[in-house]
Amino acid sequence: MDAKFRAVLIVGGVACLAATGLSALTLLPPAVASEAQSQLMASTKDLFAGPKFDPNSLRKFDIVLDDSVSTEVTHQALVTKIGFGQRTIVSIVTTPSGTYSSDALTSPHVRYAGIEVTPLPETWPAFPRNAVSVSTSDTPWGKSTSLKVRSGSFVYYSQTFVPAPRHSRVW
């Protein structure tokens, strides 16, 4: 048997089995199907019963690195930390200048040499909630247009460049 024919036969068989399984669901009485959905909805409401997340509760920091702090990562590990009944993922990064933890970087109780962390007030002017800025610049090589959209602490940046037309010169 040819390998292509065998592959088509296997894929066709799997598709027939899947179609048979899905068509068997239509044979169930409607009460069973609606009962399963109501149980599912009840369990999802139990799963997500906590308070909704408020993005405005996030804190922002101004982090300044000294020249002695290296940003070249030599090793990185992700660790799950369980504290105060919550699980958080902590990134531990090793650089030539030291080992740093994402959990301790913004903590007021831990200070790293060469790293200055300052919490920003909620109404910090550098982080407007929603801002759009467009800038263009003309150069001898072409025209550059950039678009920057800020939404909370996220910044989306897009830039386009249109080269200048070439001029043919005749000597």
CSV table of C-alpha atoms in Angstrom, one decimal:
chain,number,residue,atom,x,y,z
A,1,MET,CA,0.0,0.0,0.0
A,2,ASP,CA,1.3,3.4,-0.9
A,3,ALA,CA,2.3,5.8,2.0
A,4,LYS,CA,0.1,8.6,0.6
A,5,PHE,CA,-2.9,6.3,0.4
A,6,ARG,CA,-2.3,5.0,3.9
A,7,ALA,CA,-2.1,8.6,5.3
A,8,VAL,CA,-5.4,9.5,3.6
A,9,LEU,CA,-7.0,6.3,4.9
A,10,ILE,CA,-5.9,7.0,8.5
A,11,VAL,CA,-7.0,10.7,8.4
A,12,GLY,CA,-10.4,9.7,6.9
A,13,GLY,CA,-10.9,7.0,9.6
A,14,VAL,CA,-10.2,9.5,12.3
A,15,ALA,CA,-12.5,12.0,10.8
A,16,CYS,CA,-15.3,9.4,10.5
A,17,LEU,CA,-14.8,8.5,14.2
A,18,ALA,CA,-15.0,12.2,15.2
A,19,ALA,CA,-18.1,12.7,13.1
A,20,THR,CA,-19.8,9.7,14.7
A,21,GLY,CA,-19.0,10.9,18.2
A,22,LEU,CA,-20.4,14.3,17.5
A,23,SER,CA,-23.5,13.0,15.9
A,24,ALA,CA,-24.1,10.7,18.9
A,25,LEU,CA,-24.7,13.9,20.9
A,26,THR,CA,-27.8,14.7,18.9
A,27,LEU,CA,-29.4,11.5,20.1
A,28,LEU,CA,-29.3,12.6,23.7
A,29,PRO,CA,-32.6,13.9,25.1
A,30,PRO,CA,-32.8,17.7,25.4
A,31,ALA,CA,-33.1,17.6,29.2
A,32,VAL,CA,-29.8,15.9,29.6
A,33,ALA,CA,-28.0,18.4,27.4
A,34,SER,CA,-29.5,21.4,29.2
A,35,GLU,CA,-28.8,19.9,32.6
A,36,ALA,CA,-25.1,19.5,31.7
A,37,GLN,CA,-24.9,23.1,30.6
A,38,SER,CA,-26.6,24.4,33.8
A,39,GLN,CA,-24.1,22.3,35.9
A,40,LEU,CA,-21.2,23.7,33.9
A,41,MET,CA,-22.4,27.3,34.4
A,42,ALA,CA,-22.9,26.7,38.1
A,43,SER,CA,-19.3,25.4,38.4
A,44,THR,CA,-17.8,28.3,36.4
A,45,LYS,CA,-19.6,30.8,38.6
A,46,ASP,CA,-18.0,29.1,41.6
A,47,LEU,CA,-14.6,29.2,40.0
A,48,PHE,CA,-14.7,32.9,39.3
A,49,ALA,CA,-16.6,34.0,42.3
A,50,GLY,CA,-14.0,36.4,43.6
A,51,PRO,CA,-13.9,40.2,43.1
A,52,LYS,CA,-13.1,41.5,39.6
A,53,PHE,CA,-9.6,42.7,38.9
A,54,ASP,CA,-9.2,46.5,38.8
A,55,PRO,CA,-6.3,47.5,36.5
A,56,ASN,CA,-6.2,50.9,38.2
A,57,SER,CA,-4.9,49.2,41.3
A,58,LEU,CA,-1.6,48.4,39.6
A,59,ARG,CA,1.3,50.4,40.9
A,60,LYS,CA,3.9,52.0,38.6
A,61,PHE,CA,7.6,52.4,39.4
A,62,ASP,CA,10.4,54.5,38.1
A,63,ILE,CA,13.5,52.2,37.9
A,64,VAL,CA,16.9,53.7,37.3
A,65,LEU,CA,19.9,51.4,36.7
A,66,ASP,CA,23.4,52.5,37.5
A,67,ASP,CA,26.3,52.0,35.0
A,68,SER,CA,27.6,49.2,37.3
A,69,VAL,CA,24.5,47.1,36.8
A,70,SER,CA,24.7,44.7,33.9
A,71,THR,CA,21.6,43.9,31.9
A,72,GLU,CA,23.1,40.9,30.1
A,73,VAL,CA,21.2,37.9,31.3
A,74,THR,CA,23.4,34.8,31.9
A,75,HIS,CA,20.7,32.6,33.6
A,76,GLN,CA,17.0,32.9,34.2
A,77,ALA,CA,14.6,30.8,36.3
A,78,LEU,CA,10.9,31.0,37.0
A,79,VAL,CA,9.8,30.0,40.5
A,80,THR,CA,6.2,29.6,41.8
A,81,LYS,CA,5.9,31.4,45.2
A,82,ILE,CA,3.1,30.7,47.5
A,83,GLY,CA,2.5,33.3,50.1
A,84,PHE,CA,-0.5,34.7,52.0
A,85,GLY,CA,-2.7,32.1,50.2
A,86,GLN,CA,-1.8,33.3,46.7
A,87,ARG,CA,0.5,31.8,44.1
A,88,THR,CA,2.7,34.1,42.1
A,89,ILE,CA,5.3,33.5,39.5
A,90,VAL,CA,8.7,35.1,40.3
A,91,SER,CA,11.5,35.5,37.8
A,92,ILE,CA,15.0,35.2,39.1
A,93,VAL,CA,17.7,36.6,36.8
A,94,THR,CA,21.4,36.2,37.1
A,95,THR,CA,23.7,38.8,35.4
A,96,PRO,CA,27.4,39.4,35.6
A,97,SER,CA,26.7,42.1,38.2
A,98,GLY,CA,24.4,40.0,40.5
A,99,THR,CA,21.2,38.0,41.0
A,100,TYR,CA,17.9,39.8,40.9
A,101,SER,CA,14.3,38.8,41.7
A,102,SER,CA,11.3,40.3,40.1
A,103,ASP,CA,9.4,40.0,43.4
A,104,ALA,CA,12.1,41.9,45.4
A,105,LEU,CA,12.9,44.5,42.8
A,106,THR,CA,9.9,46.7,43.7
A,107,SER,CA,9.7,45.7,47.3
A,108,PRO,CA,10.4,48.5,49.9
A,109,HIS,CA,12.2,46.0,52.1
A,110,VAL,CA,14.8,44.9,49.6
A,111,ARG,CA,17.4,47.2,48.0
A,112,TYR,CA,19.8,46.2,45.2
A,113,ALA,CA,23.1,48.0,44.8
A,114,GLY,CA,23.0,50.3,41.7
A,115,ILE,CA,19.2,50.1,41.3
A,116,GLU,CA,17.0,53.0,42.4
A,117,VAL,CA,13.3,52.2,42.5
A,118,THR,CA,10.8,55.0,43.1
A,119,PRO,CA,7.1,54.4,43.3
A,120,LEU,CA,5.2,56.8,41.1
A,121,PRO,CA,2.0,58.5,42.3
A,122,GLU,CA,-1.2,57.5,40.7
A,123,THR,CA,-1.6,60.8,38.8
A,124,TRP,CA,1.9,60.8,37.4
A,125,PRO,CA,2.0,63.0,34.3
A,126,ALA,CA,4.3,60.6,32.4
A,127,PHE,CA,1.5,57.9,32.4
A,128,PRO,CA,-1.7,59.5,31.1
A,129,ARG,CA,-4.5,56.9,31.0
A,130,ASN,CA,-5.2,57.3,27.3
A,131,ALA,CA,-3.0,59.4,25.0
A,132,VAL,CA,-2.3,59.3,21.2
A,133,SER,CA,0.6,61.1,19.6
A,134,VAL,CA,1.7,61.3,16.0
A,135,SER,CA,4.9,62.7,14.7
A,136,THR,CA,6.4,63.0,11.3
A,137,SER,CA,9.9,64.0,10.2
A,138,ASP,CA,11.2,64.8,6.7
A,139,THR,CA,14.8,63.9,5.9
A,140,PRO,CA,16.7,63.8,2.6
A,141,TRP,CA,16.3,60.0,2.6
A,142,GLY,CA,12.5,60.0,3.1
A,143,LYS,CA,9.6,60.7,5.4
A,144,SER,CA,9.1,59.0,8.7
A,145,THR,CA,5.8,58.8,10.5
A,146,SER,CA,5.3,57.4,14.0
A,147,LEU,CA,2.2,56.7,16.0
A,148,LYS,CA,2.3,56.1,19.8
A,149,VAL,CA,-0.9,55.1,21.7
A,150,ARG,CA,-0.8,54.9,25.5
A,151,SER,CA,-3.5,53.0,27.4
A,152,GLY,CA,-2.7,52.7,31.1
A,153,SER,CA,0.8,51.4,31.4
A,154,PHE,CA,0.9,49.9,27.9
A,155,VAL,CA,2.4,51.7,24.9
A,156,TYR,CA,1.8,50.7,21.3
A,157,TYR,CA,4.3,52.1,18.9
A,158,SER,CA,4.1,52.0,15.1
A,159,GLN,CA,6.5,53.6,12.6
A,160,THR,CA,6.5,53.8,8.8
A,161,PHE,CA,9.2,55.1,6.5
A,162,VAL,CA,8.6,56.2,2.9
A,163,PRO,CA,11.9,56.6,1.0
A,164,ALA,CA,12.4,59.7,-1.0
A,165,PRO,CA,12.2,59.4,-4.8
A,166,ARG,CA,15.4,58.9,-6.6
A,167,HIS,CA,16.4,61.6,-9.0
A,168,SER,CA,18.2,60.7,-12.2
A,169,ARG,CA,20.9,63.0,-13.1
A,170,VAL,CA,22.3,63.5,-16.6
A,171,TRP,CA,25.9,64.7,-16.8
